[in-house]
Amino acid sequence: MTPCMARRTALRMLAGAAIAMAAVPTGSAFAADHWPSKPITLVVPFASGGTTDIIGRAVGQRLGEALGQPVVVDNRPGAGGTIGGALVARANPDGYTFLLATVAHTMAPGIYKTLPYDFQKDLEPIGMVALTPNVVLVNTSIPAKNVQELIAYIKANPGKVNYGSAGIGSTEHLSGELFRSATGTDISHVPYKGGAPMMTDLIAGQIQMAIETSPSANPHVKSGKVKALAVTSAKRSPAYPGVPTVAESGVPGYEVTTWYALMAPRGTPEPIRQRMSAELAKVLKQSDVQKRFDDQGVTAGDMTPPQLAAFIKTETTKWTKVAKDSGAKAE
């Protein structure tokens, strides 16, 4: 074989190899095409029985049905949701670990000196799951029928009214701090490891008030175990007929919305993120899911990943300022 012929043969072999390699899908594309091939873990960063857990299990079940693989809820409570957040941020971005993030994750930067991860940089948005107002609740022994009477009672009993939360840095915590600063009242924070144990103590009278999420509050308000004085949204909630907003109760500008969003570790393949986002949108449009949300004062989410990313940035700025103004810090 002449040198010229050998060179042409070598070039043909290289070209053939290049074509063969081009026909083989890349690792991420191959993974996305075969995803999911095993159960998916949904990390819920608060204790079982609370609102985050309730929403996570309801949506997780429907996502599992749509994807053909179980979505297994893994409760990782602690540190205002940041333990669960850090776990997912460090997880393998292979599409088998997701986080049900909450507004608490945008509150954390304002109250913790350091965090083991960066919520906006280490996680990628999939979609908004749900939004809900909080509810100003008091133990039935508190002689207040509205927010103004509650404020008067607190001022007449300085240092004797404690409010509970699902943990340091939780939405209940910052909602309480915002209430304290907006009303000039002396209330003390009692953190719990989740909304369920907090509610148990509120009913028992171990704490006197809480500003709890609507789904967790709803059954106890209906049963008469606690009293609902106001909702924290800009408008009244259909789930609480006759209950005014905090703002219209004489605390202008007070507004808190608790939200829940699906997030993935940074680096999760785009086709997987797109598929999960699309399936989530379909689940949230199911009539029975919407009815279940409506009954508990919850609004189904409707945001694209870019919209959610912008929303998270705005929320982080807002709650960092609230934490600074109120002086709220992780003990």
Short mmCIF file of C-alpha atoms in Angstrom, two decimals:
data_model
loop_
_atom_site.label_atom_id
_atom_site.label_comp_id
_atom_site.label_asym_id
_atom_site.label_seq_id
_atom_site.Cartn_x
_atom_site.Cartn_y
_atom_site.Cartn_z
CA MET A 1 0.00 0.00 0.00
CA THR A 2 1.38 3.38 -0.99
CA PRO A 3 1.66 6.17 1.63
CA CYS A 4 -1.13 8.05 -0.15
CA MET A 5 -3.48 5.06 -0.03
CA ALA A 6 -2.64 4.43 3.62
CA ARG A 7 -3.46 8.04 4.45
CA ARG A 8 -6.84 7.83 2.66
CA THR A 9 -7.66 4.58 4.47
CA ALA A 10 -6.81 6.13 7.83
CA LEU A 11 -8.99 9.16 7.09
CA ARG A 12 -11.93 6.91 6.15
CA MET A 13 -11.53 4.98 9.40
CA LEU A 14 -11.46 8.19 11.44
CA ALA A 15 -14.54 9.51 9.64
CA GLY A 16 -16.38 6.26 10.30
CA ALA A 17 -15.46 6.38 13.98
CA ALA A 18 -16.68 9.99 14.22
CA ILE A 19 -20.03 9.06 12.66
CA ALA A 20 -20.40 6.11 15.04
CA MET A 21 -19.61 8.30 18.05
CA ALA A 22 -22.11 10.93 16.91
CA ALA A 23 -24.79 8.25 16.80
CA VAL A 24 -24.20 7.36 20.46
CA PRO A 25 -26.15 9.62 22.85
CA THR A 26 -24.24 11.63 25.42
CA GLY A 27 -24.41 10.61 29.07
CA SER A 28 -26.99 13.24 30.01
CA ALA A 29 -29.12 12.61 26.94
CA PHE A 30 -29.03 8.86 27.52
CA ALA A 31 -29.97 9.37 31.18
CA ALA A 32 -32.85 11.66 30.25
CA ASP A 33 -34.19 9.23 27.64
CA HIS A 34 -34.32 6.45 30.24
CA TRP A 35 -35.51 8.65 33.13
CA PRO A 36 -36.98 7.72 35.49
CA SER A 37 -35.86 4.11 35.83
CA LYS A 38 -36.05 3.96 39.64
CA PRO A 39 -37.88 5.71 42.52
CA ILE A 40 -37.40 9.45 42.92
CA THR A 41 -36.70 11.05 46.30
CA LEU A 42 -38.56 14.22 47.25
CA VAL A 43 -36.89 15.83 50.25
CA VAL A 44 -39.41 17.62 52.48
CA PRO A 45 -37.36 19.82 54.82
CA PHE A 46 -39.89 19.85 57.66
CA ALA A 47 -41.44 17.23 59.94
CA SER A 48 -44.25 14.94 58.88
CA GLY A 49 -47.78 16.18 59.49
CA GLY A 50 -47.11 19.83 58.67
CA THR A 51 -48.21 21.78 55.60
CA THR A 52 -45.00 21.16 53.64
CA ASP A 53 -45.37 17.44 54.25
CA ILE A 54 -49.07 17.43 53.33
CA ILE A 55 -48.43 19.23 50.04
CA GLY A 56 -45.32 17.18 49.28
CA ARG A 57 -47.11 13.86 49.69
CA ALA A 58 -50.17 14.94 47.71
CA VAL A 59 -48.19 16.25 44.76
CA GLY A 60 -45.52 13.55 45.02
CA GLN A 61 -48.10 10.80 44.68
CA ARG A 62 -49.52 12.33 41.49
CA LEU A 63 -46.08 12.94 40.02
CA GLY A 64 -45.20 9.31 40.67
CA GLU A 65 -48.32 8.17 38.84
CA ALA A 66 -47.49 10.42 35.88
CA LEU A 67 -43.83 9.38 35.70
CA GLY A 68 -44.35 5.67 36.25
CA GLN A 69 -42.01 5.53 39.26
CA PRO A 70 -42.74 6.18 42.96
CA VAL A 71 -41.90 9.59 44.37
CA VAL A 72 -40.77 8.85 47.92
CA VAL A 73 -41.02 11.63 50.51
CA ASP A 74 -37.95 11.93 52.75
CA ASN A 75 -38.56 14.23 55.74
CA ARG A 76 -35.38 16.06 56.76
CA PRO A 77 -36.47 18.69 59.31
CA GLY A 78 -34.25 21.17 61.09
CA ALA A 79 -32.68 24.62 60.92
CA GLY A 80 -35.61 26.27 59.16
CA GLY A 81 -35.49 23.90 56.21
CA THR A 82 -31.79 24.44 55.52
CA ILE A 83 -30.77 20.89 56.50
CA GLY A 84 -32.97 19.46 53.76
CA GLY A 85 -31.93 22.22 51.38
CA ALA A 86 -28.24 21.50 51.88
CA LEU A 87 -28.83 17.77 51.41
CA VAL A 88 -30.38 18.30 47.99
CA ALA A 89 -27.82 20.94 47.00
CA ARG A 90 -25.08 18.33 47.55
CA ALA A 91 -27.01 15.46 45.95
CA ASN A 92 -26.02 13.79 42.69
CA PRO A 93 -27.75 15.85 39.95
CA ASP A 94 -29.04 12.75 38.19
CA GLY A 95 -32.75 13.54 38.37
CA TYR A 96 -33.53 11.29 41.31
CA THR A 97 -33.43 13.85 44.13
CA PHE A 98 -35.63 16.94 44.37
CA LEU A 99 -36.46 19.47 47.09
CA LEU A 100 -39.84 20.85 48.07
CA ALA A 101 -38.52 24.30 48.92
CA THR A 102 -40.53 26.90 50.83
CA VAL A 103 -40.44 30.60 51.53
CA ALA A 104 -38.29 29.68 54.55
CA HIS A 105 -35.36 29.05 52.22
CA THR A 106 -35.45 32.70 51.15
CA MET A 107 -35.67 33.78 54.80
CA ALA A 108 -32.61 31.82 55.91
CA PRO A 109 -29.93 34.13 54.42
CA GLY A 110 -31.24 36.96 56.59
CA ILE A 111 -31.10 35.13 59.92
CA TYR A 112 -28.16 32.72 59.65
CA LYS A 113 -24.60 34.04 59.69
CA THR A 114 -23.46 31.23 57.41
CA LEU A 115 -25.21 28.53 55.40
CA PRO A 116 -23.73 25.31 53.99
CA TYR A 117 -25.09 26.08 50.53
CA ASP A 118 -26.37 28.91 48.33
CA PHE A 119 -30.07 28.43 47.67
CA GLN A 120 -30.11 30.43 44.43
CA LYS A 121 -26.82 29.12 43.03
CA ASP A 122 -26.81 25.47 44.10
CA LEU A 123 -30.41 24.63 43.19
CA GLU A 124 -32.40 25.03 39.98
CA PRO A 125 -36.13 25.89 39.83
CA ILE A 126 -38.56 23.35 38.40
CA GLY A 127 -41.87 25.05 39.17
CA MET A 128 -44.08 26.69 41.77
CA VAL A 129 -46.24 24.10 43.52
CA ALA A 130 -48.54 26.09 45.78
CA LEU A 131 -49.12 29.37 47.62
CA THR A 132 -51.13 29.92 50.78
CA PRO A 133 -51.79 32.61 53.36
CA ASN A 134 -50.91 32.14 56.99
CA VAL A 135 -53.54 32.44 59.70
CA VAL A 136 -53.22 34.32 62.99
CA LEU A 137 -54.26 31.74 65.56
CA VAL A 138 -54.71 31.93 69.31
CA ASN A 139 -55.48 29.42 72.02
CA THR A 140 -59.17 29.37 72.92
CA SER A 141 -58.38 30.75 76.39
CA ILE A 142 -57.13 34.05 74.95
CA PRO A 143 -59.97 36.61 75.29
CA ALA A 144 -59.53 38.15 71.85
CA LYS A 145 -61.97 38.04 68.95
CA ASN A 146 -59.89 40.07 66.50
CA VAL A 147 -56.36 41.33 65.95
CA GLN A 148 -56.89 44.65 67.74
CA GLU A 149 -58.15 42.84 70.85
CA LEU A 150 -55.15 40.51 70.63
CA ILE A 151 -52.77 43.48 70.47
CA ALA A 152 -54.48 45.03 73.49
CA TYR A 153 -54.25 41.74 75.39
CA ILE A 154 -50.54 41.35 74.63
CA LYS A 155 -49.80 44.91 75.74
CA ALA A 156 -51.76 44.36 78.94
CA ASN A 157 -49.77 41.17 79.61
CA PRO A 158 -46.16 41.98 78.62
CA GLY A 159 -43.86 38.98 78.42
CA LYS A 160 -46.68 36.48 78.88
CA VAL A 161 -47.59 35.74 75.26
CA ASN A 162 -45.46 33.26 73.34
CA TYR A 163 -45.87 32.44 69.67
CA GLY A 164 -44.81 29.14 68.15
CA SER A 165 -43.23 28.28 64.83
CA ALA A 166 -42.14 25.25 62.81
CA GLY A 167 -38.54 26.19 63.56
CA ILE A 168 -36.02 29.00 63.46
CA GLY A 169 -36.19 30.68 60.08
CA SER A 170 -39.56 29.17 59.20
CA THR A 171 -42.40 31.19 57.71
CA GLU A 172 -44.18 31.14 61.08
CA HIS A 173 -41.05 32.56 62.73
CA LEU A 174 -40.59 35.51 60.38
CA SER A 175 -44.36 36.08 60.25
CA GLY A 176 -44.31 36.39 64.03
CA GLU A 177 -41.33 38.74 64.00
CA LEU A 178 -43.01 40.89 61.37
CA PHE A 179 -46.17 40.98 63.53
CA ARG A 180 -44.14 41.92 66.61
CA SER A 181 -42.36 44.79 64.89
CA ALA A 182 -45.48 46.01 63.05
CA THR A 183 -47.62 46.10 66.20
CA GLY A 184 -45.01 47.08 68.77
CA THR A 185 -45.95 44.13 70.96
CA ASP A 186 -43.84 42.03 73.32
CA ILE A 187 -44.18 38.43 72.15
CA SER A 188 -41.56 35.70 72.47
CA HIS A 189 -40.66 33.08 69.89
CA VAL A 190 -40.82 29.35 70.71
CA PRO A 191 -39.40 27.23 67.85
CA TYR A 192 -40.48 23.63 67.25
CA LYS A 193 -39.27 20.92 64.89
CA GLY A 194 -42.23 21.26 62.58
CA GLY A 195 -45.74 22.66 62.46
CA ALA A 196 -47.47 19.56 63.86
CA PRO A 197 -45.83 19.60 67.34
CA MET A 198 -46.24 23.37 67.46
CA MET A 199 -49.98 23.04 66.80
CA THR A 200 -50.28 20.39 69.52
CA ASP A 201 -48.86 22.81 72.08
CA LEU A 202 -51.00 25.70 70.83
CA ILE A 203 -54.14 23.62 71.33
CA ALA A 204 -52.91 22.56 74.78
CA GLY A 205 -52.16 26.15 75.79
CA GLN A 206 -48.39 25.69 76.16
CA ILE A 207 -48.06 28.61 73.74
CA GLN A 208 -50.64 31.34 73.23
CA MET A 209 -50.50 32.17 69.52
CA ALA A 210 -49.09 31.19 66.16
CA ILE A 211 -49.20 32.50 62.61
CA GLU A 212 -49.57 29.15 60.91
CA THR A 213 -50.04 28.08 57.31
CA SER A 214 -53.61 27.61 56.14
CA PRO A 215 -53.65 23.81 55.53
CA SER A 216 -52.24 23.08 59.00
CA ALA A 217 -54.57 25.56 60.67
CA ASN A 218 -57.76 24.71 58.79
CA PRO A 219 -58.92 21.48 60.52
CA HIS A 220 -58.23 22.86 63.99
CA VAL A 221 -60.09 26.09 63.25
CA LYS A 222 -63.07 24.13 61.93
CA SER A 223 -63.10 21.88 65.00
CA GLY A 224 -62.96 24.88 67.34
CA LYS A 225 -59.67 23.81 68.95
CA VAL A 226 -58.06 27.17 68.10
CA LYS A 227 -59.39 30.59 67.09
CA ALA A 228 -58.58 32.26 63.76
CA LEU A 229 -58.38 36.04 64.07
CA ALA A 230 -57.04 37.02 60.63
CA VAL A 231 -55.33 35.81 57.46
CA THR A 232 -52.03 37.25 56.30
CA SER A 233 -52.83 37.51 52.59
CA ALA A 234 -53.71 40.73 50.76
CA LYS A 235 -57.26 39.45 50.25
CA ARG A 236 -59.57 37.34 52.37
CA SER A 237 -59.37 33.58 51.94
CA PRO A 238 -62.42 31.54 50.82
CA ALA A 239 -61.29 28.85 53.26
CA TYR A 240 -62.01 31.19 56.19
CA PRO A 241 -65.37 32.90 55.59
CA GLY A 242 -65.75 36.02 57.68
CA VAL A 243 -62.11 36.13 58.79
CA PRO A 244 -60.50 39.49 57.84
CA THR A 245 -56.94 40.13 56.71
CA VAL A 246 -54.34 41.41 59.15
CA ALA A 247 -54.05 44.62 57.13
CA GLU A 248 -57.76 45.40 57.29
CA SER A 249 -57.67 44.55 61.01
CA GLY A 250 -55.59 47.64 61.68
CA VAL A 251 -52.04 46.58 60.77
CA PRO A 252 -51.56 48.24 57.36
CA GLY A 253 -48.95 46.76 55.05
CA TYR A 254 -48.79 43.41 56.82
CA GLU A 255 -48.79 40.65 54.20
CA VAL A 256 -47.24 37.18 54.17
CA THR A 257 -47.67 34.45 51.58
CA THR A 258 -46.18 31.04 52.19
CA TRP A 259 -45.14 29.22 49.03
CA TYR A 260 -43.80 25.82 48.04
CA ALA A 261 -41.63 25.16 44.99
CA LEU A 262 -39.96 22.16 43.39
CA MET A 263 -36.18 22.49 43.02
CA ALA A 264 -33.41 20.26 41.66
CA PRO A 265 -29.66 20.14 42.33
CA ARG A 266 -27.66 22.41 40.04
CA GLY A 267 -26.49 20.41 37.04
CA THR A 268 -29.55 18.19 36.71
CA PRO A 269 -29.89 17.48 32.95
CA GLU A 270 -32.13 19.99 31.21
CA PRO A 271 -34.35 17.35 29.55
CA ILE A 272 -35.12 15.89 33.00
CA ARG A 273 -35.87 19.32 34.44
CA GLN A 274 -38.15 20.12 31.51
CA ARG A 275 -40.01 16.81 31.85
CA MET A 276 -40.51 17.24 35.59
CA SER A 277 -41.67 20.83 35.10
CA ALA A 278 -44.19 19.74 32.46
CA GLU A 279 -45.53 16.88 34.58
CA LEU A 280 -45.85 19.17 37.61
CA ALA A 281 -47.89 21.66 35.58
CA LYS A 282 -50.24 18.87 34.49
CA VAL A 283 -50.66 17.58 38.05
CA LEU A 284 -51.53 21.05 39.35
CA LYS A 285 -54.28 21.37 36.73
CA GLN A 286 -56.03 18.16 37.84
CA SER A 287 -59.49 19.06 39.13
CA ASP A 288 -59.30 16.97 42.29
CA VAL A 289 -55.90 18.43 43.19
CA GLN A 290 -57.26 21.95 42.74
CA LYS A 291 -60.33 21.13 44.84
CA ARG A 292 -58.18 19.74 47.62
CA PHE A 293 -56.08 22.89 47.53
CA ASP A 294 -59.15 25.17 47.45
CA ASP A 295 -60.67 23.47 50.49
CA GLN A 296 -57.54 24.27 52.49
CA GLY A 297 -57.01 27.81 51.27
CA VAL A 298 -54.18 26.87 48.91
CA THR A 299 -53.65 28.21 45.38
CA ALA A 300 -51.94 25.94 42.84
CA GLY A 301 -48.70 27.35 41.46
CA ASP A 302 -48.36 28.63 37.90
CA MET A 303 -44.82 29.81 37.17
CA THR A 304 -42.24 28.83 34.59
CA PRO A 305 -38.72 28.06 35.89
CA PRO A 306 -37.40 31.52 34.83
CA GLN A 307 -40.38 33.21 36.51
CA LEU A 308 -39.78 31.19 39.66
CA ALA A 309 -36.09 32.11 39.67
CA ALA A 310 -36.98 35.82 39.50
CA PHE A 311 -39.62 35.38 42.22
CA ILE A 312 -37.11 33.66 44.52
CA LYS A 313 -34.66 36.53 44.05
CA THR A 314 -37.33 39.08 44.99
CA GLU A 315 -38.45 37.05 48.03
CA THR A 316 -34.88 36.72 49.28
CA THR A 317 -34.42 40.49 49.14
CA LYS A 318 -37.74 41.07 50.92
CA TRP A 319 -37.16 38.65 53.79
CA THR A 320 -33.55 39.63 54.31
CA LYS A 321 -34.81 43.16 54.97
CA VAL A 322 -37.56 41.90 57.32
CA ALA A 323 -35.00 39.89 59.29
CA LYS A 324 -32.66 42.87 59.52
CA ASP A 325 -35.41 45.29 60.55
CA SER A 326 -36.83 42.93 63.19
CA GLY A 327 -33.48 41.75 64.48
CA ALA A 328 -34.44 38.10 64.00
CA LYS A 329 -31.42 35.81 64.21
CA ALA A 330 -30.82 32.10 64.61
CA GLU A 331 -30.16 31.48 68.29
#
